[in-house]
Tab-separated table of C-alpha atoms in Angstrom:
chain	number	residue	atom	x	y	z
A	21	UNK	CA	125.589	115.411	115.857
A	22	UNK	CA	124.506	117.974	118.072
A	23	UNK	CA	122.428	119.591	115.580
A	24	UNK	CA	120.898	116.857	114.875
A	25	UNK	CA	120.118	115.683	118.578
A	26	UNK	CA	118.719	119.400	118.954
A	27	UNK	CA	115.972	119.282	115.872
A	28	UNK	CA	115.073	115.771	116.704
A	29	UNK	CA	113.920	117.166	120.090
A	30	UNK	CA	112.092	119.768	118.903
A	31	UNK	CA	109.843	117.341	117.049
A	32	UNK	CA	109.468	115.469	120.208
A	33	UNK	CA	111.976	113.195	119.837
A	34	UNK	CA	114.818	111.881	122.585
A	35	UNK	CA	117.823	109.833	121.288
A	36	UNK	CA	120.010	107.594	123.456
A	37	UNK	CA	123.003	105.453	121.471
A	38	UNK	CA	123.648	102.300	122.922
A	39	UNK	CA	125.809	100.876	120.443
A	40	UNK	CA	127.854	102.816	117.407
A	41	UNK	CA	127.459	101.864	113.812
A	42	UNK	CA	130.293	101.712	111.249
A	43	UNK	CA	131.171	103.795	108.220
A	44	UNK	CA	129.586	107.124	106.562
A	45	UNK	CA	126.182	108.273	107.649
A	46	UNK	CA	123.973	107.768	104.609
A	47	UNK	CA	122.524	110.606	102.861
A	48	UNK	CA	119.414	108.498	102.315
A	49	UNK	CA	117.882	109.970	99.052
A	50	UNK	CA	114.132	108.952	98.597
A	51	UNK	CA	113.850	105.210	97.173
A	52	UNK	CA	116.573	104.361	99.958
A	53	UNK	CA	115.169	100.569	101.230
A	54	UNK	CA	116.232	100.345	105.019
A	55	UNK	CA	115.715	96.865	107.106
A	56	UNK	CA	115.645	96.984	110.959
A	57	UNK	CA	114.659	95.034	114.239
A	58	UNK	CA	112.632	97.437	116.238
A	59	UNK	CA	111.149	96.679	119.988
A	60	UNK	CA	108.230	99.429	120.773
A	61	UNK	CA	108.111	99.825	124.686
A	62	UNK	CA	105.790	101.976	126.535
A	63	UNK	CA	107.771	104.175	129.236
A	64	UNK	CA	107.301	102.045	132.070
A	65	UNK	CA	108.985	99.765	129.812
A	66	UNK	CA	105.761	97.614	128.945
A	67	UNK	CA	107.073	95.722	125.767
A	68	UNK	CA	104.578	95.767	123.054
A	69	UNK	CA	106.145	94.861	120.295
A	70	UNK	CA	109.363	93.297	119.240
A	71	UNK	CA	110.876	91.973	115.827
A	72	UNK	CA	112.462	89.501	117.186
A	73	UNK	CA	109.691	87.638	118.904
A	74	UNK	CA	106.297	88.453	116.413
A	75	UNK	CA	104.867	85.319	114.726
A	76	UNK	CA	106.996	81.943	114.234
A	77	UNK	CA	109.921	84.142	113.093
A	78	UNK	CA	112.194	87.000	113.154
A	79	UNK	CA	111.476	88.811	110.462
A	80	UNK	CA	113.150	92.514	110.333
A	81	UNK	CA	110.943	95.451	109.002
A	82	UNK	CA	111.829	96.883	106.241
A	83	UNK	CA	110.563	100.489	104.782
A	84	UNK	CA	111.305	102.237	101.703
A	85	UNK	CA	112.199	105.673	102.240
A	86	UNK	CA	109.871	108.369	100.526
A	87	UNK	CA	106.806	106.062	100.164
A	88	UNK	CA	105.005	107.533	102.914
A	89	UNK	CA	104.713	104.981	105.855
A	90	UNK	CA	102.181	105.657	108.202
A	91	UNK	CA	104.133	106.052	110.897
A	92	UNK	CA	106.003	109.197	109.659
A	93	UNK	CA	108.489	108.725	112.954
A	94	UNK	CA	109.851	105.716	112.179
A	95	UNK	CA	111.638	107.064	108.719
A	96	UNK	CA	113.097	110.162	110.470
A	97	UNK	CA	114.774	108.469	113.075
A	98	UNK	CA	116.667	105.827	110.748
A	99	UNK	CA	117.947	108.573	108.952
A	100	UNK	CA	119.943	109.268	111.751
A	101	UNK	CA	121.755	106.090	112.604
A	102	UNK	CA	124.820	104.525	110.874
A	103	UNK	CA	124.753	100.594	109.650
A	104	UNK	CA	124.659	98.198	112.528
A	105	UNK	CA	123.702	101.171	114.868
A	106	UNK	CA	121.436	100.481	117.818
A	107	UNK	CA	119.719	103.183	119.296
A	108	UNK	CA	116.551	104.149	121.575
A	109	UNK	CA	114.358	106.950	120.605
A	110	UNK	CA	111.842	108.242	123.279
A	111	UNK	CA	108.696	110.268	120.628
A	112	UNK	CA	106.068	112.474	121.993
A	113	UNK	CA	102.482	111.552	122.197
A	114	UNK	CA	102.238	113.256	118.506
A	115	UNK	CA	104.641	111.421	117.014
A	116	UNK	CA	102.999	108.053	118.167
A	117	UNK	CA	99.145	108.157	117.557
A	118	UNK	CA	99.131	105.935	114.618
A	119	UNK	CA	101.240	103.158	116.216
A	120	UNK	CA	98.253	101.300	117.323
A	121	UNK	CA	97.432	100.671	113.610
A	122	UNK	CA	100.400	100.066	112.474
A	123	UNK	CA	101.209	97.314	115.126
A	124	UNK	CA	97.931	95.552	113.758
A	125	UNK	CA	99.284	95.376	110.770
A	126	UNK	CA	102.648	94.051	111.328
A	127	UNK	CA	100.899	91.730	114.048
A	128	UNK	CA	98.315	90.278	111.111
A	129	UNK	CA	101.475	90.304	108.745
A	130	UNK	CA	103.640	87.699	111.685
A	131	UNK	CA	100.305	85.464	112.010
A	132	UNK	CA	99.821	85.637	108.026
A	133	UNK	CA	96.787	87.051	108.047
A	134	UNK	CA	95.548	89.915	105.670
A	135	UNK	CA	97.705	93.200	106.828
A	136	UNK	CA	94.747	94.997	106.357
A	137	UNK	CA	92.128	92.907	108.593
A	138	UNK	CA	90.034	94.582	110.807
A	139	UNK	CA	90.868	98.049	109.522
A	140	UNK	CA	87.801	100.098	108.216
A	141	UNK	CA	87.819	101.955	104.684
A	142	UNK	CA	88.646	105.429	106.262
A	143	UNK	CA	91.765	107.627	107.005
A	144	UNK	CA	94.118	106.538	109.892
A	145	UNK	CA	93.019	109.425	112.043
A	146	UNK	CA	89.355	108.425	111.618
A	147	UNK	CA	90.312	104.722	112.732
A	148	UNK	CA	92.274	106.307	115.525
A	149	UNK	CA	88.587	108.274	117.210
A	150	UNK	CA	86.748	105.066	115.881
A	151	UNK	CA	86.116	102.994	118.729
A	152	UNK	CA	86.051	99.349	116.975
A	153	UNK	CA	88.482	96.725	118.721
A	154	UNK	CA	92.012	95.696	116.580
A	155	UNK	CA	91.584	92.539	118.227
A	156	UNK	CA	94.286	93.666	120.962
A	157	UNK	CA	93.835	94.570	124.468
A	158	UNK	CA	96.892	96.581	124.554
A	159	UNK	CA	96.406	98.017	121.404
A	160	UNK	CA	93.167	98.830	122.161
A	161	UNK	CA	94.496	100.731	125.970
A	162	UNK	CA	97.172	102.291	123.657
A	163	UNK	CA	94.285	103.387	120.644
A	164	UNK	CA	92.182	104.395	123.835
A	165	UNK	CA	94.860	106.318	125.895
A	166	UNK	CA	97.899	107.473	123.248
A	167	UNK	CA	100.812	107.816	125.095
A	168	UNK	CA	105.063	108.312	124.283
A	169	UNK	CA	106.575	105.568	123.154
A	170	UNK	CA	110.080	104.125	122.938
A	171	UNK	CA	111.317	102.205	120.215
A	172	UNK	CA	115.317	100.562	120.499
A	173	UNK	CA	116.378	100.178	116.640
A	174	UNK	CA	118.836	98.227	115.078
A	175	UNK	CA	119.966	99.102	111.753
A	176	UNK	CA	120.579	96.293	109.820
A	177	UNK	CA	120.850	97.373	105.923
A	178	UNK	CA	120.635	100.145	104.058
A	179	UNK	CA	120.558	99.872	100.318
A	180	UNK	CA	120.376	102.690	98.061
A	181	UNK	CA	118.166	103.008	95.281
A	182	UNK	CA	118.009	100.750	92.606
A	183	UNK	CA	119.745	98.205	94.078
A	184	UNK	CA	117.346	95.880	95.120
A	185	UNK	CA	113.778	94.471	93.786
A	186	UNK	CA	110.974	96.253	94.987
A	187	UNK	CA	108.817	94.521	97.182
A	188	UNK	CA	105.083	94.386	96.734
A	189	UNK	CA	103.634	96.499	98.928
A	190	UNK	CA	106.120	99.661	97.926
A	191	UNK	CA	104.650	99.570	94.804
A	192	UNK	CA	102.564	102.208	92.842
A	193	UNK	CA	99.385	100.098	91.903
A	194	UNK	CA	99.978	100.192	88.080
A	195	UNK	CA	103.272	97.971	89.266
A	196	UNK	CA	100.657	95.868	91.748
A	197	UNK	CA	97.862	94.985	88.977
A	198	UNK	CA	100.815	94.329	86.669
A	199	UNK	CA	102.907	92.351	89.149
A	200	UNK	CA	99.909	90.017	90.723
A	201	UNK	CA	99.819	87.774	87.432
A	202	UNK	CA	103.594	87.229	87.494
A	203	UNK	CA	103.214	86.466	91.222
A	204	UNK	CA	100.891	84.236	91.148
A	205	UNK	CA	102.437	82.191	88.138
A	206	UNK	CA	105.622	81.353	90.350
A	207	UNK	CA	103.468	80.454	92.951
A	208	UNK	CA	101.702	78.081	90.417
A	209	UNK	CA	105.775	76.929	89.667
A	210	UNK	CA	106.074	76.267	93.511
A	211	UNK	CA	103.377	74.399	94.170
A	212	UNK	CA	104.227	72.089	91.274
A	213	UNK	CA	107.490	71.728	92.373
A	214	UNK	CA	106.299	70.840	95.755
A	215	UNK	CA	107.386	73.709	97.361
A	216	UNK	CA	104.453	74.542	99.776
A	217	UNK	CA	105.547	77.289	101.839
A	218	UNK	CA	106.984	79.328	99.091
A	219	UNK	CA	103.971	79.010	97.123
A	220	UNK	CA	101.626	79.773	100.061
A	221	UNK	CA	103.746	83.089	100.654
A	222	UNK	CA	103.680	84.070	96.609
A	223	UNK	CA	99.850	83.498	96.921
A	224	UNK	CA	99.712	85.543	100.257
A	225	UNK	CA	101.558	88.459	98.571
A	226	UNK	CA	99.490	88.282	95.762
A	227	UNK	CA	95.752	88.289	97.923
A	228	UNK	CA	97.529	91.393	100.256
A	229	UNK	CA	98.366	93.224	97.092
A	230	UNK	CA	95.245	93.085	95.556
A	231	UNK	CA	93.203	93.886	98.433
A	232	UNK	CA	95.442	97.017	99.439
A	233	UNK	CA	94.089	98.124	95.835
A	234	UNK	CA	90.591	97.237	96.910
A	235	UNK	CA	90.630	99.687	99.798
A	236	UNK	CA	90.935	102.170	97.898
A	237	UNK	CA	87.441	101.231	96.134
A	238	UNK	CA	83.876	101.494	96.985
A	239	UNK	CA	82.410	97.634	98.196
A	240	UNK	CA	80.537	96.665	95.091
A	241	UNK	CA	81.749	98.803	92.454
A	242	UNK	CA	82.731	97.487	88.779
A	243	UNK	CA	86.758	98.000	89.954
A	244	UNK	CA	86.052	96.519	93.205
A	245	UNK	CA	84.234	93.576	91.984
A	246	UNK	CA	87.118	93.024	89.009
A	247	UNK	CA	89.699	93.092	91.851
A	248	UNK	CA	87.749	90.433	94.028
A	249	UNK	CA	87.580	88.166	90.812
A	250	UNK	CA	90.964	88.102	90.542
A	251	UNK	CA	91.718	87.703	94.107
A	252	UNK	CA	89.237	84.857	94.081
A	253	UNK	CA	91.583	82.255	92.643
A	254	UNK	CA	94.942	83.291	94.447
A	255	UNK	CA	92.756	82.384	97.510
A	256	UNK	CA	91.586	78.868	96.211
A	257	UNK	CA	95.262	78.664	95.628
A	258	UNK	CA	95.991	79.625	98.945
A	259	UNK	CA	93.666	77.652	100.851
A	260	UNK	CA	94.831	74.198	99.030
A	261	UNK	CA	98.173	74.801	100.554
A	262	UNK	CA	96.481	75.360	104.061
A	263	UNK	CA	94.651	72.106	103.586
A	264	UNK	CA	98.257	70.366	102.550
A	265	UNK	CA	99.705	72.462	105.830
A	266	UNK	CA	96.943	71.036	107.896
A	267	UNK	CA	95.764	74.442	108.472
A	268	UNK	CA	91.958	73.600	108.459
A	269	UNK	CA	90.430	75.938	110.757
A	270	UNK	CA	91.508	79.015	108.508
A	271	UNK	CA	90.689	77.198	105.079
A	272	UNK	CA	87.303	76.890	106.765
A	273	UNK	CA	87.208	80.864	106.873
A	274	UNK	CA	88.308	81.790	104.015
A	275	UNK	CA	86.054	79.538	101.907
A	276	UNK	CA	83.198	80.614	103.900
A	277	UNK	CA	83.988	83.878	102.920
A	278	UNK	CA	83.916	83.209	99.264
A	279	UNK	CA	81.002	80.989	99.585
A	280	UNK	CA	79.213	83.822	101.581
A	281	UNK	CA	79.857	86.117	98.152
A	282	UNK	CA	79.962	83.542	95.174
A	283	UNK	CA	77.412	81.364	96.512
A	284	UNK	CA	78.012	78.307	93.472
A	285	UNK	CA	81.647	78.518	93.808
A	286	UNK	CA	82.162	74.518	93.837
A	287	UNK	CA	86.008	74.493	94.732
A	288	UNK	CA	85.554	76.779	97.677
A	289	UNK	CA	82.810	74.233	99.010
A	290	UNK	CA	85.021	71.222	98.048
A	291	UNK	CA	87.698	72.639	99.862
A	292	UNK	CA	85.673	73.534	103.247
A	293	UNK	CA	84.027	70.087	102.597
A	294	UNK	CA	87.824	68.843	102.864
A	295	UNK	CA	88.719	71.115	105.699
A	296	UNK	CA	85.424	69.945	107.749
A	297	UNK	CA	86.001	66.157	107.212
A	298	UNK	CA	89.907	66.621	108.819
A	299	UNK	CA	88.469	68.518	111.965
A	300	UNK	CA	85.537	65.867	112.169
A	301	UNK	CA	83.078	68.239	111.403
A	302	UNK	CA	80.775	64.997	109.545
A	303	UNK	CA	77.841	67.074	109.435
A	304	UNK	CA	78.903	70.277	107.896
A	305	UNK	CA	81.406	68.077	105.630
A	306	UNK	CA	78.576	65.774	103.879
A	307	UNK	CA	76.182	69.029	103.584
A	308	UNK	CA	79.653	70.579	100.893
A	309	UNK	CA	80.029	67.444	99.426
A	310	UNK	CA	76.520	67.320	98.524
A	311	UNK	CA	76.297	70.707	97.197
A	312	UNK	CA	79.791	70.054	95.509
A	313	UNK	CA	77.417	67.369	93.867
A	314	UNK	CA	74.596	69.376	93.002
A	315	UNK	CA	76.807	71.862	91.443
A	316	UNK	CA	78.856	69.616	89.559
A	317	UNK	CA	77.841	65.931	88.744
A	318	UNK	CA	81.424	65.163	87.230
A	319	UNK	CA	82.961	64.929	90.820
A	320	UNK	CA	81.054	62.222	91.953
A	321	UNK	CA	83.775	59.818	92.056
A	322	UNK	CA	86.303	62.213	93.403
A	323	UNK	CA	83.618	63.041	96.163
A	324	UNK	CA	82.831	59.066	96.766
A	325	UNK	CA	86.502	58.588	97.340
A	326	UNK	CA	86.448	61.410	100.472
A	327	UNK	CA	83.485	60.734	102.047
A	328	UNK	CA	85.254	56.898	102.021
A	329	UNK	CA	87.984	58.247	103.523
A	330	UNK	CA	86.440	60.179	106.241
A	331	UNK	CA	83.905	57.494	107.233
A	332	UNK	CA	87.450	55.024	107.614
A	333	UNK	CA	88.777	57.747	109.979
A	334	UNK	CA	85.248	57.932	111.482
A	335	UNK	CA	84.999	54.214	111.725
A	336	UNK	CA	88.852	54.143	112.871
A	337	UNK	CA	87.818	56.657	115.807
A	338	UNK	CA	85.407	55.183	117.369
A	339	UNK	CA	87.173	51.304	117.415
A	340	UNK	CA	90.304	53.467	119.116
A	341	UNK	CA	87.861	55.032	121.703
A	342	UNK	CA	85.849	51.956	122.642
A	343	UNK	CA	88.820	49.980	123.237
A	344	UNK	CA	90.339	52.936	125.507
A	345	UNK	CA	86.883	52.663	127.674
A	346	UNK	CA	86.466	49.005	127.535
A	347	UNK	CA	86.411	47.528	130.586
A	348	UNK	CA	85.760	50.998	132.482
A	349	UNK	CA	81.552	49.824	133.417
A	350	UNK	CA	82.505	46.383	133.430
A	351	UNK	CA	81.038	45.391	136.899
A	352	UNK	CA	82.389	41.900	136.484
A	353	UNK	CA	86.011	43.574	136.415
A	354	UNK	CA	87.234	42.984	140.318
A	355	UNK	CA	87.028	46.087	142.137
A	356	UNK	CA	89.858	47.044	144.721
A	357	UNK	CA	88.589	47.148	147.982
A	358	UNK	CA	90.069	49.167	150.761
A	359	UNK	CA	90.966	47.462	154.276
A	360	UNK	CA	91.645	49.596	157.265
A	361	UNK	CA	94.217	47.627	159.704
């Protein structure tokens, strides 16, 4: 233990136990899958992250060990704690630089957006001296001014090797390109089942795996364009369960984006036609339905039946508002009058 405690602070790191774990320390061959709750604290203890608390759940990170995560520090601390361990690790400046990235990531990941938003095609380290916003003030002081950080970890699981099913993103990207049309076929299952959520999250995986393979690519070349086709209908997918989830605002994005690169694609403008008609958007709503029209004839009906429907709630508005402000410039409505004694 005292070994240990000695190399770890010659890399920079500091560890304080706060609470023991049970059993054998794990040798932790490569392969080893690992699932913690982490909080990342600067040293004035400023929290900036915490497992708990990210997104609209609790989610605990999990890493496989050997598959290079970008932030190296992370795997060579677990290696040193026992199941159900908690402990607080104080790392150097070096040990920390990428965090900022990596906290984008995991933050885009709790808000389910794409884990790789806002993140340029370039190196970490070249991201790191860039000086383009993650869409985080404190990530941005932290990106701007790297500093030690402290990060209390609780480990939850570890499971060796073989023992569980990989997820997507620790997989090579033969498994990926072979994995997406499974994937996306039980999402398909879901959503005729009428399981919304799970489908939206098989569709989600399926759009994040594809475009970590698209990084990796030039914008516009042949692979490049071949992976955008197929992300192209997991995203359609995706954004009819947003539209069943009330989520409007985002299908609006993400059809725009497809629109803005497949400029004739008639189910992404059906779907932001949908999407603008729920947020009372009437304008931008009849201009999709129209080109849904021009682009295909055969939807007339279907496109007849919601424009109905959103003149009804249109109609339906405006009778609930003029009754609320009836009587309000009525200046045969008696006035109160104030007296003074």
């Amino acid at each position: 233990m005292e070994e240990e405690a000695r190399r770890l602070l010659e890399e920079g790191i500091r560890k304080k136990l706060i609470s023991p774990g049970k059993g054998e320390l794990s040798t932790f061959p490569n392969g080893t899958k690992v699932v913690f709750h982490y909080r990342t604290s600067l040293c004035d203890g400023t929290v900036l992250d915490d497992s708990r608390k990210m997104g609209c759940c609790s989610k605990p990170m999990e890493l496989i060990l050997g598959k290079k995560f970008k932030l190296a520090v992370w795997e060579r601390v677990v290696i040193t704690m026992r199941q159900g361990e908690v402990a607080e690790f104080t790392c150097d400046t070096k040990q920390t630089a990428l965090y900022p990235l990596v906290s984008q990531s995991l933050r885009n990941i709790s808000a389910g957006k794409d884990p790789l938003e806002g993140q340029r095609h370039c190196c970490g380290i070249a991201q790191i001296h860039s000086h383009h916003s993650l869409g985080h003030k404190d990530l941005d002081q932290l990106q701007a001014n790297p500093q030690p950080l402290v990060f209390t970890i609780e480990l939850l699981e570890v499971l060796p090797p073989g023992s569980f099913q990989l997820d997507v993103w620790a997989m090579s990207d033969k498994e990926k390109l072979d994995f997406v049309p499974l994937i996306h076929e039980e999402g398909n299952t879901l959503f005729k089942e009428g399981k919304i959520k799970e489908a939206t999250e098989k569709y989600y995986n399926g759009i994040a795996c594809l475009k970590n393979l698209q990084m990796k690519e030039h914008p516009g070349d042949e692979t490049w364009v071949k992976l955008d086709h197929m992300i192209t209908p997991l995203l359609l997918n995706y954004c009819q369960c947003l539209l069943l989830q009330s989520q409007y605002y985002e299908v609006i994005e993400h059809c725009s984006s497809l629109i803005f690169k497949y400029e004739n694609n008639v189910k992404a403008f059906y779907k932001r036609a949908k999407a603008h008609a729920a947020v009372w958007n009437e304008v931008e709503a009849r201009a999709d339905f129209a080109k849904v029209l021009d682009l295909d004839p055969t939807l007339g009906p279907s496109v007849a039946k919601e424009l109905r429907t959103m003149e009804e709630r249109i109609r339906s508005k405006e009778k609930e508002e003029k009754g609320r402000y009836k009587g309000l410039f009525d200046y045969n409505t008696p006035q109160a009058t104030a007296t003074t004694g």
